[in-house]
Amino acid sequence: MNVDNYTIGYLGPEGTFTQKAAFKIKEANTDLKSYDTISKVLRAVENHDIKLAVVPIENSTEGSVDLTLDLLAHKYDLKICGEIILSITQNLLVNKNANFDDIKVIYSHSQAIAQCNKYLEKINKEIRSTDSTAKAAKEVLKSKHVAAIGNHDLSKIYNLKILDESIQDYQNNVTRFVIVSSTDHYLTGNDKTSIIFSLMEDKPGALYEILAEFDKEKINLTKIESRPSKKGLGDYIFFIDMQGHRSDENISRTLDNIQKKVGNMKILGSYPINTFQEVL
Amino acid sequence: MNVDNYTIGYLGPEGTFTQKAAFKIKEANTDLKSYDTISKVLRAVENHDIKLAVVPIENSTEGSVDLTLDLLAHKYDLKICGEIILSITQNLLVNKNANFDDIKVIYSHSQAIAQCNKYLEKINKEIRSTDSTAKAAKEVLKSKHVAAIGNHDLSKIYNLKILDESIQDYQNNVTRFVIVSSTDHYLTGNDKTSIIFSLMEDKPGALYEILAEFDKEKINLTKIESRPSKKGLGDYIFFIDMQGHRSDENISRTLDNIQKKVGNMKILGSYPINTFQEVL
């Protein structure tokens, strides 16, 4: 692989928010390549077909992108080496000659649908989910009875009419994407570290002991989220983001201590805080 | 309302897992009534049209049912008065005269799709989500090119062929439903209390102080989950389940103390542990 001329993979197709995010870190000597699932783009990094992957990980309205977290936790041995934060505006897109009354069904990605929950309840049309907002836009091309939810760019790429603008439930709607690689980022002095762990004992109260370790070392946590471990009800995996790099002395010591207390801990990576952040 | 002859609403239509759950608590003098969204069935309880609602809240593979938690947290002033735990088996259902090669698209509820993620990746067909597994089964009736994912009962109700059995990724797949009412359950001695709260300060580390309160009073937590507050990244609502009734002295005291520390706390209700649990 030539590092001077490398490829960034992203969850496609063309026109998705993830492509927009990937474009923010594209340089003159990099190519962008679309993959049709999160799993495929991560696998391409693991196989060294591409150097970096950009995938969504968290939305301020809908929370974690479960599939990304599950794949990073269970399937691939990859590291997060950066984050990209974009503000997200959803729009109702239709065929050039369609009007509101023509719409019989609305297609979009399940996260986009969830972000527009209140709007969709109000307009009361049939809703179907697709793998991406761009796939939904392609469905619109086939019929004037189909509408899609997605970003402005989709209307340009597929020549669609924007029937309703900024239809997401919360105006301050932000999505965090991560840049995934085979190694994480060196220390910059303004870093963040992401870890996942499951608890050895089958009781969530054990989380208290883990949090005590961070408290002792004055480590500032920026995120705590839980996901089911899939082993049974009440059995969780926790995702924690903290300020600092895993090579910082207090973080390194704390992670060693936690490692001894939990069943399973994985350092997802250390990377610069707001590697790229859109001005909001 | 006549309490001797009351109605239990559930997320329908007929044949969903939620109907199965509702049936477990149906008595001779109760009627079951189907509602087509979680919001509508909860609203019916708030309006006193029905006495109880049964809605899914958590799956061992896919985690919380976000919509139910969001509605209980933000929209309705209702209480959880019981829980129903069922083991869930998913199956691939097709038209009586269809075979595997006929299938062009697979419909199901997004949670059912997520529970069969590995299986679906293997068979590699187009996937669309519907509001319920029963709606997916109805789509199968229209075309031999459509398959649905759902429970055994659906194959009986809609006269469909089961092409593949028990296709969920994890064999120990369990869903927890809650019974929602305008009041919670009296003390039985084997109770559980569910609360939600957001943190006053915008730092997840503050969770440590809250957990210290439970630790001090030796209260056993059975669940800790976080959801975005929708106000911005890193701003969370926490869901905690604990053993005991909110009228127990140590729990009552702890909840009072937490109330003082957090921005917003809501007691979702106290109810008997495993009000109904299927033998696994």
XYZ file of C-alpha atoms in Angstrom:
560
model
C 0.000 0.000 0.000
C 1.313 3.426 -0.913
C 0.668 5.769 2.016
C 1.096 8.842 -0.126
C -1.876 7.890 -2.227
C -4.422 6.022 -0.178
C -8.134 5.265 -0.198
C -10.798 6.229 2.338
C -13.789 3.885 2.346
C -17.198 5.049 3.544
C -20.737 3.774 4.008
C -22.242 4.678 0.641
C -23.726 5.038 -1.838
C -22.910 8.531 -3.085
C -24.892 11.256 -1.348
C -25.054 9.785 2.175
C -24.105 11.852 5.199
C -21.155 9.492 5.661
C -19.786 10.444 2.254
C -20.079 14.074 3.342
C -18.093 13.239 6.480
C -15.442 11.321 4.507
C -15.103 14.265 2.123
C -14.100 16.498 5.068
C -10.896 14.491 5.590
C -10.180 13.819 1.911
C -6.915 15.295 0.706
C -5.612 15.852 -2.811
C -3.856 12.498 -2.867
C -6.676 10.369 -1.427
C -9.496 8.563 -3.175
C -12.956 7.966 -1.740
C -14.579 4.565 -2.209
C -18.175 3.645 -1.437
C -19.144 0.390 0.365
C -22.739 -0.716 0.736
C -22.596 -1.920 4.380
C -20.739 -0.882 7.536
C -19.391 -4.412 7.855
C -17.921 -4.404 4.327
C -16.086 -1.108 4.731
C -14.573 -2.210 8.076
C -13.569 -5.569 6.600
C -11.784 -3.712 3.770
C -9.617 -1.937 6.376
C -8.874 -5.202 8.164
C -7.854 -6.782 4.829
C -5.645 -3.725 4.049
C -7.621 -3.054 0.858
C -8.062 0.527 2.112
C -6.299 2.575 4.781
C -9.206 4.357 6.486
C -12.947 3.848 6.885
C -15.502 6.489 7.862
C -18.626 5.152 9.591
C -21.362 6.778 11.714
C -21.140 5.951 15.439
C -23.515 8.261 17.321
C -26.339 10.723 16.716
C -27.451 13.343 19.233
C -31.131 12.449 18.784
C -31.041 8.707 18.212
C -27.913 7.626 20.086
C -25.372 5.034 19.122
C -25.285 3.349 15.770
C -25.590 -0.140 17.215
C -24.143 -1.952 14.231
C -20.910 0.080 14.233
C -20.403 -0.441 17.968
C -21.188 -4.149 17.729
C -18.763 -4.655 14.838
C -15.953 -2.732 16.573
C -16.643 -4.611 19.825
C -17.053 -8.155 18.506
C -15.953 -8.626 14.942
C -12.995 -6.526 13.817
C -9.676 -5.783 15.497
C -9.487 -2.153 14.388
C -8.820 1.202 16.073
C -10.573 4.553 16.022
C -8.015 7.169 14.902
C -10.277 10.210 14.558
C -13.786 11.643 14.789
C -15.843 13.856 12.489
C -18.854 15.760 13.819
C -21.460 17.091 11.370
C -24.765 18.823 11.909
C -27.523 16.902 10.176
C -30.526 18.380 8.406
C -33.177 16.062 7.008
C -35.493 16.960 4.136
C -38.461 15.388 2.373
C -37.452 14.677 -1.225
C -39.799 13.774 -4.084
C -39.854 13.368 -7.835
C -39.574 16.628 -9.809
C -43.259 16.519 -10.842
C -44.707 15.070 -7.634
C -46.695 16.874 -4.971
C -47.523 16.045 -1.370
C -50.748 14.243 -2.257
C -48.909 11.938 -4.670
C -46.842 10.427 -1.831
C -47.923 6.946 -0.827
C -44.775 5.671 0.866
C -41.672 7.264 2.389
C -38.273 5.544 2.249
C -35.174 6.299 4.282
C -32.474 4.868 6.528
C -33.882 3.811 9.923
C -31.807 6.465 11.758
C -33.104 9.238 9.499
C -36.661 7.966 10.017
C -36.147 7.983 13.782
C -34.771 11.550 13.656
C -37.998 12.720 11.959
C -40.376 10.728 14.156
C -42.658 13.640 15.126
C -42.877 14.979 11.574
C -43.704 11.517 10.191
C -46.377 10.934 12.820
C -48.008 14.208 11.780
C -48.069 13.522 8.022
C -49.126 9.893 8.542
C -47.797 8.102 5.423
C -46.534 4.533 5.089
C -42.829 4.266 6.023
C -40.191 1.799 4.825
C -36.536 1.621 5.789
C -33.612 1.252 3.375
C -29.888 0.604 3.962
C -29.039 4.256 3.296
C -30.656 7.614 2.583
C -29.139 7.474 -0.927
C -30.877 4.160 -1.684
C -34.132 5.815 -0.620
C -33.458 8.671 -3.056
C -32.958 6.148 -5.858
C -36.403 4.680 -5.102
C -37.907 8.140 -5.598
C -36.589 8.204 -9.165
C -38.739 5.162 -9.964
C -42.119 6.559 -8.873
C -43.863 9.828 -8.074
C -45.653 7.998 -5.244
C -42.400 7.566 -3.333
C -40.688 10.184 -1.138
C -37.318 9.946 0.604
C -35.786 11.557 3.681
C -32.203 12.735 3.290
C -29.792 15.632 2.951
C -29.718 18.519 0.449
C -26.943 16.929 -1.629
C -29.206 14.015 -2.544
C -31.615 16.396 -4.240
C -28.754 17.656 -6.415
C -27.256 14.240 -7.191
C -30.588 12.622 -8.103
C -32.340 15.757 -9.362
C -35.162 15.605 -6.790
C -37.512 18.272 -5.481
C -37.232 19.328 -1.801
C -40.831 19.353 -0.606
C -40.124 20.103 3.073
C -36.891 21.377 4.598
C -35.270 20.671 7.978
C -37.898 18.161 9.087
C -35.864 16.519 11.906
C -37.529 16.636 15.350
C -34.647 18.454 17.046
C -32.944 21.380 15.334
C -29.637 20.716 17.102
C -29.172 17.337 15.384
C -25.538 16.263 15.244
C -23.938 13.005 14.056
C -20.518 11.772 15.115
C -18.584 9.659 12.609
C -15.374 7.811 13.452
C -12.336 7.264 11.275
C -11.267 3.647 11.635
C -7.812 2.302 10.847
C -5.535 -0.570 11.850
C -3.765 1.706 14.370
C -4.928 4.667 16.445
C -3.558 8.238 16.573
C -0.370 9.449 18.281
C -0.590 11.835 21.252
C -1.532 15.407 20.292
C -2.263 16.867 23.744
C -5.981 17.280 23.030
C -7.050 13.658 22.867
C -9.881 11.344 23.650
C -9.795 7.601 24.376
C -12.673 5.198 23.732
C -12.972 1.841 25.496
C -15.534 -0.957 25.742
C -15.834 -3.505 28.525
C -18.226 -6.057 29.938
C -18.569 -6.699 33.667
C -17.323 -9.975 35.115
C -20.140 -10.230 37.629
C -23.672 -10.274 36.372
C -24.692 -7.088 38.203
C -24.753 -3.571 36.811
C -23.840 -2.192 40.274
C -20.277 -3.320 39.532
C -20.099 -0.313 37.204
C -19.779 1.786 40.356
C -16.359 0.250 41.098
C -15.143 0.983 37.570
C -16.282 4.601 37.726
C -14.464 4.934 41.069
C -11.194 4.221 39.210
C -11.751 7.166 36.863
C -12.807 9.391 39.759
C -9.621 8.529 41.709
C -7.419 9.673 38.822
C -9.546 12.740 38.001
C -10.210 11.505 34.481
C -13.044 13.368 32.813
C -15.576 11.104 31.081
C -17.327 12.476 28.000
C -19.588 9.495 27.324
C -21.036 6.456 29.091
C -23.302 4.207 27.110
C -24.480 0.651 27.596
C -25.374 -2.035 25.063
C -26.727 -5.535 25.748
C -23.980 -8.171 25.652
C -26.452 -10.476 23.824
C -25.911 -13.124 26.487
C -29.157 -12.389 28.299
C -31.246 -9.619 29.843
C -29.314 -7.427 32.291
C -25.942 -8.374 30.811
C -24.310 -5.261 29.361
C -21.288 -3.972 27.528
C -20.300 -0.422 28.425
C -18.794 2.176 26.110
C -16.827 4.923 27.797
C -15.078 7.921 26.209
C -12.610 9.891 28.330
C -10.464 12.985 27.856
C -6.787 12.129 27.363
C -4.581 9.697 25.468
C -4.053 6.082 26.483
C -0.327 6.864 26.738
C -1.040 9.498 29.451
C 0.215 8.168 32.790
C -3.074 8.412 34.728
C -5.104 6.889 31.887
C -2.630 4.103 31.283
C -2.677 3.206 35.023
C -6.485 3.384 35.219
C -6.979 1.183 32.163
C -4.587 -1.388 33.664
C -6.617 -1.400 36.896
C -9.924 -1.720 35.067
C -8.533 -4.543 32.946
C -8.079 -6.552 36.177
C -11.665 -5.892 37.307
C -13.676 -6.549 34.168
C -14.315 -9.636 32.085
C -13.215 -8.106 28.883
C -11.850 -4.696 27.975
C -10.928 -3.393 24.551
C -9.293 -0.033 23.880
C -11.019 1.214 20.731
C -8.374 3.893 20.295
C -6.995 7.316 21.235
C -7.518 10.175 18.802
C -7.684 13.987 18.627
C -10.898 15.473 20.067
C -13.032 16.920 17.238
C -10.570 15.804 14.535
C -13.014 17.571 12.273
C -16.015 19.509 13.575
C -18.439 21.454 11.448
C -19.092 24.997 12.651
C -22.641 24.902 14.052
C -64.703 2.259 33.484
C -65.746 -1.084 34.888
C -62.705 -2.661 36.562
C -64.275 -6.100 36.546
C -64.365 -6.111 32.775
C -61.473 -4.160 31.395
C -59.444 -3.915 28.193
C -55.751 -4.574 27.654
C -54.319 -2.734 24.654
C -51.229 -4.005 22.839
C -48.975 -3.132 19.913
C -50.695 -5.050 17.148
C -51.792 -6.244 14.709
C -52.804 -9.784 15.575
C -49.899 -12.218 15.600
C -47.159 -9.933 16.976
C -45.003 -11.032 19.906
C -46.643 -8.252 21.921
C -50.063 -9.848 21.437
C -48.548 -13.103 22.717
C -47.287 -11.242 25.790
C -50.642 -9.541 26.371
C -52.368 -12.916 26.121
C -50.293 -14.180 29.076
C -51.998 -11.696 31.424
C -55.454 -11.874 29.847
C -58.116 -13.155 32.201
C -61.634 -14.391 31.504
C -63.146 -10.946 32.032
C -60.624 -8.944 29.996
C -60.625 -8.008 26.337
C -57.558 -7.543 24.161
C -57.440 -4.637 21.741
C -54.844 -4.027 19.036
C -53.271 -0.595 18.394
C -51.020 0.087 15.419
C -48.347 2.170 17.175
C -46.738 2.216 20.648
C -47.719 5.856 21.001
C -51.409 5.165 20.284
C -51.722 2.350 22.836
C -50.040 4.453 25.566
C -52.248 7.434 24.714
C -55.308 5.185 25.110
C -54.240 4.418 28.710
C -53.656 8.118 29.433
C -57.134 8.916 28.066
C -58.640 6.104 30.207
C -59.980 4.370 27.081
C -58.246 1.208 28.302
C -56.843 0.158 31.672
C -53.562 -1.505 30.688
C -51.145 -1.432 27.766
C -48.542 -4.055 26.902
C -45.512 -2.762 24.972
C -42.012 -4.144 24.318
C -39.240 -2.404 26.287
C -36.042 -4.465 25.965
C -34.575 -7.352 23.989
C -31.564 -9.375 25.120
C -29.907 -9.117 21.699
C -30.918 -5.669 20.508
C -31.332 -3.737 23.754
C -33.937 -1.179 24.630
C -36.909 -0.366 22.486
C -36.046 3.298 22.116
C -39.514 4.478 21.220
C -41.121 2.966 24.339
C -38.474 4.476 26.631
C -38.702 7.856 24.920
C -42.493 7.940 25.196
C -42.469 6.920 28.882
C -39.698 9.443 29.589
C -40.998 12.448 27.662
C -44.571 12.148 26.512
C -46.906 10.243 28.813
C -47.367 10.395 32.570
C -47.894 6.667 33.059
C -46.478 3.969 35.338
C -45.069 0.498 34.754
C -47.102 -1.953 36.870
C -45.660 -5.257 35.650
C -43.267 -7.034 33.301
C -43.654 -10.016 30.968
C -40.584 -11.908 29.751
C -40.883 -14.137 26.669
C -38.305 -16.107 24.744
C -38.356 -15.072 21.107
C -37.852 -17.334 18.117
C -37.727 -15.819 14.639
C -38.578 -17.716 11.450
C -38.468 -17.050 7.721
C -42.039 -17.139 6.405
C -43.086 -17.319 2.750
C -46.109 -17.896 0.566
C -47.436 -21.477 0.557
C -46.123 -22.120 -2.980
C -42.902 -20.113 -2.795
C -39.370 -21.435 -2.480
C -36.116 -19.821 -1.413
C -35.166 -18.738 -4.929
C -38.485 -16.911 -5.355
C -37.604 -14.482 -2.542
C -36.624 -11.012 -3.749
C -37.271 -8.948 -0.614
C -37.661 -9.689 3.089
C -39.972 -7.621 5.314
C -40.048 -7.423 9.085
C -40.004 -5.122 12.117
C -36.598 -3.446 12.559
C -35.974 -5.247 15.887
C -36.675 -8.652 14.326
C -34.368 -7.773 11.414
C -31.634 -6.779 13.861
C -32.068 -10.040 15.803
C -31.394 -12.019 12.596
C -28.520 -9.869 11.358
C -26.014 -12.709 10.781
C -28.570 -14.929 9.030
C -29.652 -12.068 6.748
C -26.077 -11.186 5.868
C -25.536 -14.813 4.837
C -28.608 -15.105 2.581
C -28.034 -11.643 1.095
C -31.546 -10.542 0.027
C -33.018 -7.044 -0.038
C -34.453 -6.060 3.366
C -37.283 -3.639 4.214
C -38.662 -2.740 7.619
C -42.346 -2.607 8.580
C -44.126 -1.352 11.719
C -44.683 -4.908 12.979
C -43.886 -8.516 12.140
C -47.581 -9.046 11.424
C -47.610 -6.307 8.776
C -44.646 -8.063 7.173
C -46.626 -11.332 7.105
C -49.497 -9.541 5.354
C -47.074 -8.411 2.635
C -46.138 -12.062 2.024
C -49.754 -12.838 1.173
C -49.535 -10.416 -1.756
C -46.520 -11.942 -3.517
C -44.414 -15.079 -3.654
C -41.354 -12.846 -4.044
C -41.778 -11.524 -0.507
C -40.667 -13.250 2.709
C -41.276 -12.133 6.311
C -39.476 -12.693 9.604
C -41.722 -13.475 12.564
C -43.016 -16.002 15.066
C -44.691 -19.387 14.481
C -48.178 -18.028 15.195
C -47.978 -15.748 12.151
C -47.616 -18.801 9.906
C -50.874 -20.168 11.340
C -52.804 -16.887 11.260
C -51.819 -16.003 7.679
C -51.384 -19.572 6.387
C -47.713 -19.146 5.479
C -44.935 -21.683 4.974
C -42.020 -21.726 7.451
C -38.963 -21.933 5.213
C -36.332 -21.624 7.954
C -36.802 -22.030 11.710
C -35.137 -20.284 14.650
C -33.055 -17.940 12.497
C -32.177 -15.395 15.236
C -28.426 -14.856 15.781
C -28.508 -15.795 19.467
C -30.491 -18.795 20.657
C -31.070 -17.270 24.097
C -33.148 -14.417 22.690
C -35.515 -12.922 25.250
C -37.830 -9.895 25.083
C -39.117 -7.970 28.087
C -42.525 -6.322 27.777
C -43.945 -3.910 30.341
C -47.517 -3.526 31.483
C -48.325 0.174 31.619
C -51.135 1.734 33.635
C -52.024 5.040 35.256
C -50.718 3.731 38.634
C -47.982 1.254 39.560
C -48.206 -1.962 41.634
C -48.510 -2.265 45.436
C -45.665 -3.836 47.460
C -45.433 -7.622 47.083
C -42.043 -8.252 48.714
C -40.419 -9.319 45.437
C -40.402 -6.032 43.566
C -38.438 -3.991 41.120
C -38.391 -0.221 40.642
C -37.563 1.547 37.363
C -36.402 5.162 37.219
C -35.096 7.554 34.590
C -33.016 10.650 35.190
C -30.819 13.136 33.375
C -27.699 14.635 34.923
C -27.669 18.310 35.904
C -24.050 18.828 34.899
C -23.048 18.093 31.353
C -20.567 15.374 32.329
C -21.207 11.644 32.445
C -18.766 11.304 35.372
C -21.571 12.676 37.556
C -23.145 9.226 37.214
C -20.527 8.056 39.713
C -22.106 10.174 42.469
C -25.549 8.743 41.730
C -24.298 5.157 41.826
C -22.618 5.924 45.167
C -26.107 6.563 46.615
C -27.283 3.075 45.650
C -24.048 1.530 46.937
C -24.434 3.277 50.318
C -27.884 1.747 50.831
C -26.909 -1.693 49.442
C -29.521 -1.475 46.715
C -28.968 -4.064 44.003
C -29.199 -2.657 40.468
C -30.490 -4.983 37.755
C -30.114 -2.602 34.813
C -28.246 0.560 33.842
C -28.811 1.914 30.379
C -28.208 5.287 28.784
C -30.069 7.101 26.024
C -29.212 10.442 24.418
C -31.214 13.309 25.900
C -31.572 14.736 22.355
C -30.105 18.029 23.571
C -26.668 17.339 22.112
C -23.849 14.792 21.963
C -22.695 13.571 25.370
C -25.957 14.555 27.056
C -27.663 11.416 28.377
C -30.718 10.131 30.135
C -30.107 7.075 32.319
C -32.505 4.207 32.941
C -31.922 2.256 36.142
C -33.816 -0.775 37.453
C -33.289 -1.797 41.076
C -34.502 -4.593 43.326
C -37.133 -3.412 45.802
C -40.256 -1.253 45.942
C -40.222 2.532 45.995
C -42.078 2.357 49.330
C -39.125 0.414 50.886
C -37.350 2.701 53.355
C -33.857 2.524 51.804
C -35.158 2.986 48.265
C -37.453 5.843 49.217
C -34.534 7.616 50.945
C -32.147 6.992 48.043
C -34.607 8.273 45.446
C -35.122 11.428 47.539
C -31.347 11.996 47.629
C -30.949 11.396 43.897
C -33.813 13.760 43.163
C -31.728 16.531 44.746
C -28.651 15.723 42.631
C -30.111 15.287 39.169
C -31.802 17.630 36.742
C -34.835 15.522 36.310
C -35.905 12.209 37.788
C -39.039 10.220 37.012
C -40.077 7.047 38.835
C -41.464 4.829 36.068
C -42.978 2.502 38.644
C -42.586 -0.357 41.135
C -43.857 -3.796 40.143
C -43.410 -7.514 40.870
C -40.188 -9.013 39.432
C -41.040 -11.389 36.560
C -44.776 -10.661 36.811
C -44.971 -13.257 34.077
C -41.942 -15.185 32.843
C -42.010 -17.907 30.239
C -40.207 -21.106 31.235
C -37.055 -21.141 29.097
